């Protein structure tokens, strides 16, 4: 949510939209020259270049079923692949798609000013200000970067999206409770 509600061009690496994580690479499996030249220094890119998780099938659809992928496949490929997430209304892929659609729909989210940036404990907050000639509204973004539930203040508005993909349409004003790791995108009144 942070990446896709800030100004500028967002850069995503393949697998971000699925929540893919770095894959442990055994020394015998290393492909990256940086890691081969200086083993054990962690300079190689192989952990983040693991095969893309496309389907719930052999090799996650990255290569032919009878082939050996060039790097190991993430362990939870059966549930984290694109095909499974495409039909899950609460998946990471669904969250990315909704955020990208909101970014296209509201010029505030890709070109508006940023104001009222502050951190309160583990909660980062900022406001996205609509363009003077734009057709959008102001938004408040609340991100709980901590590992515990947080309560914070918020401006009056309507929840447009949460990273948990629940609560959209709720009216907020005053205090709001945010789950650990949760983000809220609020269209301000």
CSV table of C-alpha atoms in Angstrom, one decimal:
chain,number,residue,atom,x,y,z
A,1,UNK,CA,0.0,0.0,0.0
A,2,UNK,CA,2.9,2.4,0.7
A,3,UNK,CA,4.4,1.8,-2.7
A,4,UNK,CA,1.2,2.3,-4.6
A,5,UNK,CA,-0.1,5.4,-2.7
A,6,UNK,CA,3.1,7.4,-3.2
A,7,UNK,CA,3.9,9.8,-6.0
A,8,UNK,CA,6.0,8.7,-8.9
A,9,UNK,CA,6.4,5.5,-10.9
A,10,UNK,CA,6.1,2.4,-8.7
A,11,UNK,CA,8.6,-0.4,-9.4
A,12,UNK,CA,7.6,-4.0,-8.6
A,13,UNK,CA,9.7,-7.0,-9.1
A,14,UNK,CA,8.0,-10.2,-10.3
A,15,UNK,CA,6.4,-12.1,-7.6
A,16,UNK,CA,5.8,-9.0,-5.4
A,17,UNK,CA,2.1,-9.2,-6.5
A,18,UNK,CA,1.9,-12.7,-5.1
A,19,UNK,CA,3.8,-12.1,-1.9
A,20,UNK,CA,6.6,-14.3,-3.0
A,21,UNK,CA,9.6,-14.5,-0.6
A,22,UNK,CA,13.2,-15.1,-1.1
A,23,UNK,CA,14.0,-18.8,-1.6
A,24,UNK,CA,17.0,-20.3,0.3
A,25,UNK,CA,19.7,-21.3,-2.2
A,26,UNK,CA,22.1,-24.1,-1.3
A,27,UNK,CA,25.7,-23.5,-2.3
A,28,UNK,CA,25.5,-26.2,-5.0
A,29,UNK,CA,22.5,-24.4,-6.6
A,30,UNK,CA,24.0,-20.9,-6.9
A,31,UNK,CA,23.8,-19.4,-10.4
A,32,UNK,CA,24.6,-15.7,-9.8
A,33,UNK,CA,28.2,-14.8,-10.6
A,34,UNK,CA,28.5,-12.4,-7.6
A,35,UNK,CA,27.7,-15.3,-5.2
A,36,UNK,CA,29.9,-17.7,-7.1
A,37,UNK,CA,32.8,-15.3,-7.0
A,38,UNK,CA,32.5,-14.5,-3.3
A,39,UNK,CA,30.6,-17.4,-1.7
A,40,UNK,CA,28.8,-16.9,1.6
A,41,UNK,CA,28.8,-13.0,1.3
A,42,UNK,CA,25.1,-12.9,0.3
A,43,UNK,CA,25.8,-10.7,-2.7
A,44,UNK,CA,24.0,-13.0,-5.2
A,45,UNK,CA,20.5,-12.3,-6.5
A,46,UNK,CA,19.4,-15.9,-6.7
A,47,UNK,CA,17.0,-15.9,-3.6
A,48,UNK,CA,14.8,-13.3,-5.2
A,49,UNK,CA,15.1,-14.7,-8.7
A,50,UNK,CA,13.4,-18.0,-7.9
A,51,UNK,CA,10.9,-19.3,-10.5
A,52,UNK,CA,7.6,-17.4,-10.8
A,53,UNK,CA,4.6,-19.3,-9.3
A,54,UNK,CA,2.1,-19.5,-12.1
A,55,UNK,CA,-0.1,-22.6,-11.4
A,56,UNK,CA,-0.8,-25.4,-8.9
A,57,UNK,CA,1.0,-27.9,-11.0
A,58,UNK,CA,4.4,-29.4,-11.6
A,59,UNK,CA,7.2,-26.8,-11.3
A,60,UNK,CA,4.4,-24.2,-10.6
A,61,UNK,CA,4.0,-23.8,-14.3
A,62,UNK,CA,7.4,-22.1,-14.6
A,63,UNK,CA,8.9,-24.8,-16.8
A,64,UNK,CA,7.8,-28.2,-18.4
A,65,UNK,CA,6.7,-30.8,-15.8
A,66,UNK,CA,9.6,-33.1,-16.7
A,67,UNK,CA,12.3,-30.3,-16.6
A,68,UNK,CA,14.3,-29.1,-13.6
A,69,UNK,CA,13.9,-25.4,-12.8
A,70,UNK,CA,17.1,-23.4,-12.8
A,71,UNK,CA,16.5,-22.5,-9.1
A,72,UNK,CA,14.4,-24.0,-6.3
A,73,UNK,CA,10.7,-23.2,-6.2
A,74,UNK,CA,9.2,-21.5,-3.1
A,75,UNK,CA,7.8,-24.1,-0.7
A,76,UNK,CA,4.2,-22.8,-0.6
A,77,UNK,CA,3.8,-22.6,-4.4
A,78,UNK,CA,0.6,-24.7,-4.2
A,79,UNK,CA,-1.3,-21.9,-2.4
A,80,UNK,CA,0.7,-18.8,-3.4
A,81,UNK,CA,0.6,-19.2,-7.2
A,82,UNK,CA,-1.1,-16.7,-9.6
A,83,UNK,CA,-3.9,-19.1,-10.6
A,84,UNK,CA,-5.0,-19.7,-7.0
A,85,UNK,CA,-4.7,-16.1,-6.0
A,86,UNK,CA,-6.6,-14.9,-9.1
A,87,UNK,CA,-9.8,-16.4,-7.7
A,88,UNK,CA,-9.2,-15.5,-4.0
A,89,UNK,CA,-10.9,-12.2,-3.0
A,90,UNK,CA,-8.5,-11.8,-0.1
A,91,UNK,CA,-5.2,-12.6,-1.8
A,92,UNK,CA,-2.1,-10.5,-2.3
A,93,UNK,CA,-2.8,-10.4,-6.1
A,94,UNK,CA,-6.3,-9.1,-5.4
A,95,UNK,CA,-4.8,-6.4,-3.2
A,96,UNK,CA,-2.3,-5.3,-5.9
A,97,UNK,CA,-5.0,-5.3,-8.6
A,98,UNK,CA,-7.3,-3.1,-6.4
A,99,UNK,CA,-4.5,-0.7,-5.5
A,100,UNK,CA,-3.4,-0.4,-9.1
A,101,UNK,CA,-7.0,0.3,-10.2
A,102,UNK,CA,-7.5,3.0,-7.5
A,103,UNK,CA,-4.2,4.5,-8.6
A,104,UNK,CA,-5.4,4.7,-12.2
A,105,UNK,CA,-8.8,6.0,-11.1
A,106,UNK,CA,-7.6,8.7,-8.7
A,107,UNK,CA,-5.0,11.2,-10.0
A,108,UNK,CA,-4.4,12.1,-6.3
A,109,UNK,CA,-2.7,8.8,-5.7
A,110,UNK,CA,-0.1,9.1,-8.5
A,111,UNK,CA,0.3,12.9,-8.9
A,112,UNK,CA,-1.2,14.6,-5.9
A,113,UNK,CA,0.9,16.3,-3.2
A,114,UNK,CA,1.9,14.6,0.1
A,115,UNK,CA,1.1,16.3,3.3
A,116,UNK,CA,0.8,15.8,7.1
A,117,UNK,CA,3.4,13.0,7.2
A,118,UNK,CA,3.9,11.7,10.7
A,119,UNK,CA,4.8,8.6,12.7
A,120,UNK,CA,3.0,7.7,15.9
A,121,UNK,CA,4.6,4.7,17.4
A,122,UNK,CA,4.4,2.0,14.7
A,123,UNK,CA,1.8,3.9,12.6
A,124,UNK,CA,2.9,5.9,9.6
A,125,UNK,CA,0.3,8.4,8.4
A,126,UNK,CA,0.2,10.7,5.4
A,127,UNK,CA,-2.4,12.6,3.4
A,128,UNK,CA,-2.5,12.6,-0.4
A,129,UNK,CA,-3.8,16.0,-1.6
A,130,UNK,CA,-5.9,16.2,-4.7
A,131,UNK,CA,-4.7,18.2,-7.7
A,132,UNK,CA,-6.3,21.7,-8.0
A,133,UNK,CA,-7.6,20.8,-11.5
A,134,UNK,CA,-8.1,17.1,-10.8
A,135,UNK,CA,-11.2,15.0,-10.5
A,136,UNK,CA,-10.3,13.2,-7.3
A,137,UNK,CA,-10.5,13.6,-3.6
A,138,UNK,CA,-8.0,13.8,-0.7
A,139,UNK,CA,-6.9,10.5,0.9
A,140,UNK,CA,-5.4,9.6,4.2
A,141,UNK,CA,-3.1,6.6,4.4
A,142,UNK,CA,-2.6,4.8,7.7
A,143,UNK,CA,0.0,2.0,7.9
A,144,UNK,CA,0.6,-0.1,11.0
A,145,UNK,CA,4.2,-1.1,10.5
A,146,UNK,CA,4.3,-2.9,13.8
A,147,UNK,CA,3.6,-6.4,15.0
A,148,UNK,CA,0.7,-5.5,17.4
A,149,UNK,CA,-2.7,-3.9,17.0
A,150,UNK,CA,-2.6,-0.1,17.1
A,151,UNK,CA,-5.2,2.6,17.7
A,152,UNK,CA,-4.6,6.0,16.1
A,153,UNK,CA,-6.6,9.0,15.1
A,154,UNK,CA,-8.0,9.6,11.6
A,155,UNK,CA,-9.7,12.3,9.7
A,156,UNK,CA,-13.4,11.8,8.8
A,157,UNK,CA,-13.9,9.8,5.7
A,158,UNK,CA,-14.7,6.4,4.2
A,159,UNK,CA,-12.4,3.4,4.0
A,160,UNK,CA,-11.8,2.7,0.4
A,161,UNK,CA,-9.4,-0.2,0.9
A,162,UNK,CA,-7.6,-2.1,3.6
A,163,UNK,CA,-4.7,-4.4,3.1
A,164,UNK,CA,-6.8,-7.1,4.8
A,165,UNK,CA,-9.4,-6.6,2.1
A,166,UNK,CA,-12.2,-6.1,4.5
A,167,UNK,CA,-13.9,-3.0,5.9
A,168,UNK,CA,-14.3,-1.0,2.7
A,169,UNK,CA,-17.2,1.4,2.9
A,170,UNK,CA,-16.9,1.9,6.6
A,171,UNK,CA,-17.2,5.5,7.9
A,172,UNK,CA,-14.3,6.6,10.2
A,173,UNK,CA,-13.8,9.7,12.3
A,174,UNK,CA,-11.6,10.1,15.3
A,175,UNK,CA,-10.0,6.9,16.5
A,176,UNK,CA,-9.5,3.8,14.4
A,177,UNK,CA,-8.0,0.4,15.3
A,178,UNK,CA,-5.5,-1.1,12.8
A,179,UNK,CA,-4.3,-4.7,12.9
A,180,UNK,CA,-0.6,-5.5,12.9
A,181,UNK,CA,0.8,-5.0,9.4
A,182,UNK,CA,-2.5,-3.5,8.2
A,183,UNK,CA,-2.9,-0.4,6.0
A,184,UNK,CA,-6.0,1.7,5.4
A,185,UNK,CA,-6.7,4.0,2.5
A,186,UNK,CA,-9.4,6.5,3.4
A,187,UNK,CA,-11.2,8.9,1.1
A,188,UNK,CA,-11.6,12.1,3.2
A,189,UNK,CA,-14.9,13.9,3.5
